[in-house]
Tab-separated table of C-alpha atoms and ligand atoms in Angstrom:
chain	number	residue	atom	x	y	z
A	448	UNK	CA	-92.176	44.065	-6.295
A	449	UNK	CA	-94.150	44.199	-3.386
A	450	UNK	CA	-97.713	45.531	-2.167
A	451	UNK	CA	-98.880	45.756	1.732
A	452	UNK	CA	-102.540	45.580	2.990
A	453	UNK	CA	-103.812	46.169	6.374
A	454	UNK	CA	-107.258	44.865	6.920
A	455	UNK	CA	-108.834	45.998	10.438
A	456	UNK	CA	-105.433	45.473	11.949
A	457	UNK	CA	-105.878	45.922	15.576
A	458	UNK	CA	-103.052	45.890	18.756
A	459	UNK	CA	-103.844	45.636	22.273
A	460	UNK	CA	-100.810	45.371	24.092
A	461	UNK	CA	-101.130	43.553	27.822
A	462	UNK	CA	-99.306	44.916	30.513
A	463	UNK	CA	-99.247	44.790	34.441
A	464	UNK	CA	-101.616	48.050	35.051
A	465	UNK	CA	-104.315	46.445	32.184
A	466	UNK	CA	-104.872	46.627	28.641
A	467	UNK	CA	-103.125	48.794	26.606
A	468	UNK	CA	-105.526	49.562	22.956
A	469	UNK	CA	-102.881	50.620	20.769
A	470	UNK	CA	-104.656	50.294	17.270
A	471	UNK	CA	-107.998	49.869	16.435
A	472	UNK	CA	-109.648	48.737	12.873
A	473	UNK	CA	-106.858	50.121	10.653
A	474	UNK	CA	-107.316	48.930	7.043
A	475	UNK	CA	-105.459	50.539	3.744
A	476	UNK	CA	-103.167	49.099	1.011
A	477	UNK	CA	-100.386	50.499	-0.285
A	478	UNK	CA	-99.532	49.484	-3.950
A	479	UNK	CA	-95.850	48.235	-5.274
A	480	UNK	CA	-93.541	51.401	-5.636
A	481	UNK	CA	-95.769	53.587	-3.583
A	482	UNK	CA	-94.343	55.912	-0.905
A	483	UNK	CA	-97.325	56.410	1.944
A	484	UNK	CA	-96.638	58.450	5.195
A	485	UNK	CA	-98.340	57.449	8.435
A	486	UNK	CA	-99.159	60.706	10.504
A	487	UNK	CA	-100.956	60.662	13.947
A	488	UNK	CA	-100.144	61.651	17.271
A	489	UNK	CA	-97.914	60.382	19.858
A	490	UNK	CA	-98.931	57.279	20.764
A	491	UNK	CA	-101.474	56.333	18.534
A	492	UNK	CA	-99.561	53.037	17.438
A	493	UNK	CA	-97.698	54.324	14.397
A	494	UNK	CA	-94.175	52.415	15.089
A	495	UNK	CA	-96.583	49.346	16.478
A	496	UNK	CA	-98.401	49.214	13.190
A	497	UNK	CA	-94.337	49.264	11.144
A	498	UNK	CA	-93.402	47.140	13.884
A	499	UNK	CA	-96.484	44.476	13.269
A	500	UNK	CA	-95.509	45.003	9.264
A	501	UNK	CA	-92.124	43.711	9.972
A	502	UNK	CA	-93.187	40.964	11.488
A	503	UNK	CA	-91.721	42.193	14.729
A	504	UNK	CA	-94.305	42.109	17.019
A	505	UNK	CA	-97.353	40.136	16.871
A	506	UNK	CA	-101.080	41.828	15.896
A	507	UNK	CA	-104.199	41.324	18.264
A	508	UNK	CA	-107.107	41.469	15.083
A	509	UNK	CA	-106.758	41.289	11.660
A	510	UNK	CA	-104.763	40.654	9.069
A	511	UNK	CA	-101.554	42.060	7.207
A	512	UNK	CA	-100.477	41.046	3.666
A	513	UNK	CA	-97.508	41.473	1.888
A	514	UNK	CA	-97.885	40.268	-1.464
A	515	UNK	CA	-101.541	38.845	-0.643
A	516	UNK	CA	-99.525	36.567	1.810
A	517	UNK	CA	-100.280	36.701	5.613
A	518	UNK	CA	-97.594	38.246	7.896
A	519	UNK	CA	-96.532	35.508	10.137
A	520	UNK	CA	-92.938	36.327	11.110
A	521	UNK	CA	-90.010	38.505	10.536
A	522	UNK	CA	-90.084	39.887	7.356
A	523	UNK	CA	-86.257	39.977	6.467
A	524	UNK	CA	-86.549	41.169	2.626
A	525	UNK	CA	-87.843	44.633	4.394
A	526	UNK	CA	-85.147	47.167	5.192
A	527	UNK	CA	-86.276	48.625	8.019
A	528	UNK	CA	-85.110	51.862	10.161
A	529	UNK	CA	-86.454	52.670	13.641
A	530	UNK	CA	-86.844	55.526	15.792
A	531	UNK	CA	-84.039	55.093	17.398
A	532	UNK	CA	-81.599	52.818	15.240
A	533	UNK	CA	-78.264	53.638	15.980
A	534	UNK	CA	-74.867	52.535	14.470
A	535	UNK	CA	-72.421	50.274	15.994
A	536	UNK	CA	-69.724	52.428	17.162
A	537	UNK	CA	-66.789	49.864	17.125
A	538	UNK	CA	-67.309	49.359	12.958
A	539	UNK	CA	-66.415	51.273	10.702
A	540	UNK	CA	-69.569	53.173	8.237
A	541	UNK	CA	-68.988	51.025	5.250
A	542	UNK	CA	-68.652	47.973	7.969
A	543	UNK	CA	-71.635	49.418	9.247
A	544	UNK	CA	-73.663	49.356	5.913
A	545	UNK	CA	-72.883	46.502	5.350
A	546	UNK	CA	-74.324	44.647	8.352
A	547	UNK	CA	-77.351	43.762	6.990
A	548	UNK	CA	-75.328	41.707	4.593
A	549	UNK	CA	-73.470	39.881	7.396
A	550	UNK	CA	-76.274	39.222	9.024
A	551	UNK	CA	-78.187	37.740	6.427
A	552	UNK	CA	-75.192	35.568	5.488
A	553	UNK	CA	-74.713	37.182	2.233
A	554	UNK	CA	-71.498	37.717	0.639
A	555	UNK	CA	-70.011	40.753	1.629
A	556	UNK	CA	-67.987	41.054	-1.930
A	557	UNK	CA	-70.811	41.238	-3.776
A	558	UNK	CA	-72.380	43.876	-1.804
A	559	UNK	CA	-69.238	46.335	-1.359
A	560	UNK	CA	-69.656	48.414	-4.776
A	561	UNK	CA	-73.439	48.688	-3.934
A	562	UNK	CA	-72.585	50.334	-0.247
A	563	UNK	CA	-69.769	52.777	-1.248
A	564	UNK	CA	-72.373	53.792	-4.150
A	565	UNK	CA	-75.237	54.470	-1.797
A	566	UNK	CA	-72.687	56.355	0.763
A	567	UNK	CA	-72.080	58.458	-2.429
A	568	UNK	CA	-75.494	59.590	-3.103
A	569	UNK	CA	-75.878	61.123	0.248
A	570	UNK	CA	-72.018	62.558	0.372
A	571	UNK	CA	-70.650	60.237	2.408
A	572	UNK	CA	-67.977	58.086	0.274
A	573	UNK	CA	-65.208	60.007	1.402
A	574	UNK	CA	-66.221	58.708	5.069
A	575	UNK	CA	-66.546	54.742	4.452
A	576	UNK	CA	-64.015	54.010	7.084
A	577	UNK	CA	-64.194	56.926	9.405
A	578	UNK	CA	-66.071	55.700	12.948
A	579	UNK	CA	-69.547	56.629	14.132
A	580	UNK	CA	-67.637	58.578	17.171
A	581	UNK	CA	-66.252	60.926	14.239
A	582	UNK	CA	-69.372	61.830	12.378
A	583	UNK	CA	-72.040	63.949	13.135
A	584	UNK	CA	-75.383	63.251	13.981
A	585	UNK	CA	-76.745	64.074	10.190
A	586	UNK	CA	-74.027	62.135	9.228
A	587	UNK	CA	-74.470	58.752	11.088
A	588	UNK	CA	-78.417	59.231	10.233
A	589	UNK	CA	-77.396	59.195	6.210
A	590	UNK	CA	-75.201	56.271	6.663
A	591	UNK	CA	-78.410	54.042	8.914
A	592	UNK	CA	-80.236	55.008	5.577
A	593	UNK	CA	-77.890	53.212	3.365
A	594	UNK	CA	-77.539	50.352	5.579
A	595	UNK	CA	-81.552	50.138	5.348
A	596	UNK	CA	-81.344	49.923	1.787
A	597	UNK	CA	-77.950	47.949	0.848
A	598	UNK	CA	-79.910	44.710	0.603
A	599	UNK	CA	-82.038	45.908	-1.887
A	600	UNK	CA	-85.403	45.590	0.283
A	601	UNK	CA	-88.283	45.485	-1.666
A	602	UNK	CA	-90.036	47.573	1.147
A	603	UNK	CA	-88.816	50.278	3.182
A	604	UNK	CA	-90.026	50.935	7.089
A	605	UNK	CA	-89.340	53.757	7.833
A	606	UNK	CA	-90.189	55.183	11.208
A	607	UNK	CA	-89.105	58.910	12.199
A	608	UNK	CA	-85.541	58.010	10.574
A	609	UNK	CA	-84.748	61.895	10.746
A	610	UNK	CA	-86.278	62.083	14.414
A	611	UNK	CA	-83.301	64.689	16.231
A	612	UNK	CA	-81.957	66.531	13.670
A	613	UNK	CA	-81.633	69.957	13.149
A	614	UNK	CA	-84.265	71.408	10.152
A	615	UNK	CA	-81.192	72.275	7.942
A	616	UNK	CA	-80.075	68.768	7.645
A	617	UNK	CA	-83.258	67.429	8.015
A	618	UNK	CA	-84.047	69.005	4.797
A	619	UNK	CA	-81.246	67.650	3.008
A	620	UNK	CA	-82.034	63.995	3.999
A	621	UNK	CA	-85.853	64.203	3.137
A	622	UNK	CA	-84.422	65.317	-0.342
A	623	UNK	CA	-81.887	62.332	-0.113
A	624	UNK	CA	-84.432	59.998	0.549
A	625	UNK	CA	-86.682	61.596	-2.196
A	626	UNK	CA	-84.000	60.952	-4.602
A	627	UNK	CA	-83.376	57.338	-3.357
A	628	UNK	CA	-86.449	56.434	-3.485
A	629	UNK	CA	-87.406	58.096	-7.225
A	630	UNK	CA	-84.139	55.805	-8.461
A	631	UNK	CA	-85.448	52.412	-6.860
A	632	UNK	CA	-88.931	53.343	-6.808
A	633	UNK	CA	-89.880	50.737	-3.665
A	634	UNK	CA	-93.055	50.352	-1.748
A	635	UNK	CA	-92.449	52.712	1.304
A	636	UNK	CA	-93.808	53.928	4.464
A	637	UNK	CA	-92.263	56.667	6.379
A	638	UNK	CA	-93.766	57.404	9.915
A	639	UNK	CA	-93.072	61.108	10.686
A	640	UNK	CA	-93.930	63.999	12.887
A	641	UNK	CA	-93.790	66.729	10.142
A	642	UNK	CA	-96.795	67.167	8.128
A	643	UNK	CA	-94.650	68.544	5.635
A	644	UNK	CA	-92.109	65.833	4.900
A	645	UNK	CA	-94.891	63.747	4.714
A	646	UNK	CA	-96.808	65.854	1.709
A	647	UNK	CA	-93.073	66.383	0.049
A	648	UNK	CA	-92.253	62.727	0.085
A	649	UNK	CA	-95.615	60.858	-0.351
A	650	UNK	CA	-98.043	59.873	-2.969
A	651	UNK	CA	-100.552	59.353	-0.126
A	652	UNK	CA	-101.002	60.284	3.649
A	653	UNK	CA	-102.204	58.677	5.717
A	654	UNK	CA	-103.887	60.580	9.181
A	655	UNK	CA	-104.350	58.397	12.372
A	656	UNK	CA	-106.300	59.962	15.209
A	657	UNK	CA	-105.181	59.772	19.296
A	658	UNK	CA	-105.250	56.042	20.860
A	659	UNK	CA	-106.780	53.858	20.243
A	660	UNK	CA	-105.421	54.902	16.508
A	661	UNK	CA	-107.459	54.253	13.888
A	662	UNK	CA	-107.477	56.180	10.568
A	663	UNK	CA	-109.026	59.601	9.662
A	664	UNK	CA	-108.324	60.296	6.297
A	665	UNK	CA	-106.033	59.291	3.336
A	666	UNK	CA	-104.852	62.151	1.709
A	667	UNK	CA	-103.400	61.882	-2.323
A	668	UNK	CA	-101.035	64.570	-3.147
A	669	UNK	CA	-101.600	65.220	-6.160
A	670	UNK	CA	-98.041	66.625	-7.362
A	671	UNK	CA	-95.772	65.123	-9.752
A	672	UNK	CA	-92.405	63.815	-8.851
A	673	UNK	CA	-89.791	64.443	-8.979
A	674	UNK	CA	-90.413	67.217	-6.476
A	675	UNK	CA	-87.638	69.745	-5.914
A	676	UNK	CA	-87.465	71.682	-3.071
A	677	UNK	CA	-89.236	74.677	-4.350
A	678	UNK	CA	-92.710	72.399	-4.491
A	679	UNK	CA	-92.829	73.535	-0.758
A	680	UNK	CA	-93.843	76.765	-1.534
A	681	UNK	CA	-96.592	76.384	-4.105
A	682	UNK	CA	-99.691	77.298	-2.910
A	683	UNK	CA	-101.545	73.378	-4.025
A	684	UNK	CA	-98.488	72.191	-0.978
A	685	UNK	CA	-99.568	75.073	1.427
A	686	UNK	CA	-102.925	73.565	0.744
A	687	UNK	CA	-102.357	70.067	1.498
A	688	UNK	CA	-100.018	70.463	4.581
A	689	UNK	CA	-102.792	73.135	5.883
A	690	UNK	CA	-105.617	70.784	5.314
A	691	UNK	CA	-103.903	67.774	7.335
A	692	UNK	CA	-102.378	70.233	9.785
A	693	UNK	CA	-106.493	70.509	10.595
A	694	UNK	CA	-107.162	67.354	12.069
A	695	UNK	CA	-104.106	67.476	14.852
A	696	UNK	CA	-106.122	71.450	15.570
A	697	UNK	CA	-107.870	70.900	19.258
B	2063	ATP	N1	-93.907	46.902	23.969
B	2063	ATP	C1	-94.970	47.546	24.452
B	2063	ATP	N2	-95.612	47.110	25.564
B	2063	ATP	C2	-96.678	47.752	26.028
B	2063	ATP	N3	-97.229	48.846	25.463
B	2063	ATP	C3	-96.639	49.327	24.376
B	2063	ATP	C4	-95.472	48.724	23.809
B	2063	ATP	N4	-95.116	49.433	22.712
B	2063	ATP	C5	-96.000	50.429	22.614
B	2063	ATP	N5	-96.917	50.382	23.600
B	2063	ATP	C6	-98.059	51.283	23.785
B	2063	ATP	O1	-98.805	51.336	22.590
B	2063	ATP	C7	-99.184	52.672	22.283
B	2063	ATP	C8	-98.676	53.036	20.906
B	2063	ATP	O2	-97.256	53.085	20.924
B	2063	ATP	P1	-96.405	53.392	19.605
B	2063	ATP	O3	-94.999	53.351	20.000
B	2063	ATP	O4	-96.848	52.474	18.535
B	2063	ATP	O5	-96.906	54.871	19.285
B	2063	ATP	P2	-96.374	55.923	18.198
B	2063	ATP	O6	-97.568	56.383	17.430
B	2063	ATP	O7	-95.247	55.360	17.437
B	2063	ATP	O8	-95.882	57.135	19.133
B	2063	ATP	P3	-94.675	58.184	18.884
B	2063	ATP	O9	-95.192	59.147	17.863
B	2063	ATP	O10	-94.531	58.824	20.232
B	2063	ATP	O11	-93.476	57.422	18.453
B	2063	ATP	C9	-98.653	53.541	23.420
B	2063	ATP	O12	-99.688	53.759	24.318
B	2063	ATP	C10	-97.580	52.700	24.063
B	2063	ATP	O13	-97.545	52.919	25.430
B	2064	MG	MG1	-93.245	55.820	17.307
């Protein structure tokens, strides 16, 4: 159970060369169990705003609530994955999964069954004690999504977790994460480049403009779930990617 609100969250970040205006007057909520995507342009402080969510890095205005409580520091019942989160290549991928459980001084015993079941639902049970070094890049992306949700967040942060992959297998983790997230039904936000992902997986988008980002639109799509792959080429989908696809148009 868990609901986020942004109210005219702002981020200017100081460095040596002058004040950086990352965000500007961003304010939305996002309700328990709801999957929201964050679109924008490079640079308009999409992985700040996750980042500020998380409790990661500090805000300059505003306020963010999780819960109706005040973000004040790291926010360790999120499960989080970054741009770039990689895996540690000396563990093993069920060692791997379960890191988050280590680290949070949990038992590991009790959260063994759980890990080998999510490595299942994305293929990868047959792999729990192969090393990152032997997997492909798909692979090791499917296995950073199961270590994001082995503690059983009650939000997921999810920023570009797909980011280098090739659209085949890009495909199959969007449905993946689809599936995932229709069994658990947890508050989410994905940040991602592709309009499309973002209409698939979402019950609302949100669409940030250039830096200083602040928001242009939220966008409901409007399409029941669960979504199979064949929603993509209806023509209300073709709408709603088009229609967002318009604002990023120069
Ligand atoms: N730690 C930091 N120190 C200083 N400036 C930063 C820092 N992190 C981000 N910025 C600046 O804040 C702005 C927003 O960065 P952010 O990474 O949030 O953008 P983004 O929307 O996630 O971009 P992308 O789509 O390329 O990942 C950029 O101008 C960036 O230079
Ligand atoms: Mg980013």
């Amino acid at each position: 159970m868990a609901s986020l609100a942004f109210r005219s969250v702002g981020k200017t970040y100081r460095i040596q060369s002058g004040p950086v205006q990352a965000l500007q007057d961003v304010s939305f909520d996002i309700a328990d169990g709801e999957f929201v995507s964050i679109v924008g342009p490079s640079g308009c402080g999409k992985s700040t705003l996750l980042k500020m969510c998380a409790g990661l890095v500090p805000r300059s205005d505003g306020d963010i609530l999780v819960d109706d409580r005040s973000v004040t520091g790291v926010q360790t019942q999120m499960g989080v994955a970054f741009q770039d989160s990689l895996l540690l290549e000396w563990r093993s991928v069920l060692r791997n999964v379960l890191l988050q459980i280590e680290s949070r001084k949990l038992r590991i015993e009790d959260y063994e069954q759980r890990a080998r079941d999510l490595l299942e639902t994305v293929g990868m049970e047959s792999f729990a004690d192969a090393y990152p070094g032997q997997l492909s890049g798909g692979m090791k992306q499917r296995v950073a999504l199961c270590r994001t949700l082995v503690h059983d967040p009650s939000v997921l942060l999810l920023d570009e977790p797909f980011g280098a992959l090739d659209a085949m297998t890009r495909d199959q983790l969007v449905l993946d994460l689809g599936k995932m997230w229709l069994e658990t039904r947890k508050t989410a936000v994905l940040v991602t480049h592709s309009i499309s992902e973002a209409v698939f997986l979402s019950d609302r988008v949100v669409v940030m403009s250039g830096r200083p980002g602040t928001i242009l639109d939220i966008v409901s799509i409007d399409i029941p779930h669960p979504r199979g792959i064949a929603v993509r080429e209806s023509p209300q989908f073709v709408e709603y990617v088009t229609s967002i696809g318009r604002y990023f148009q120069s």
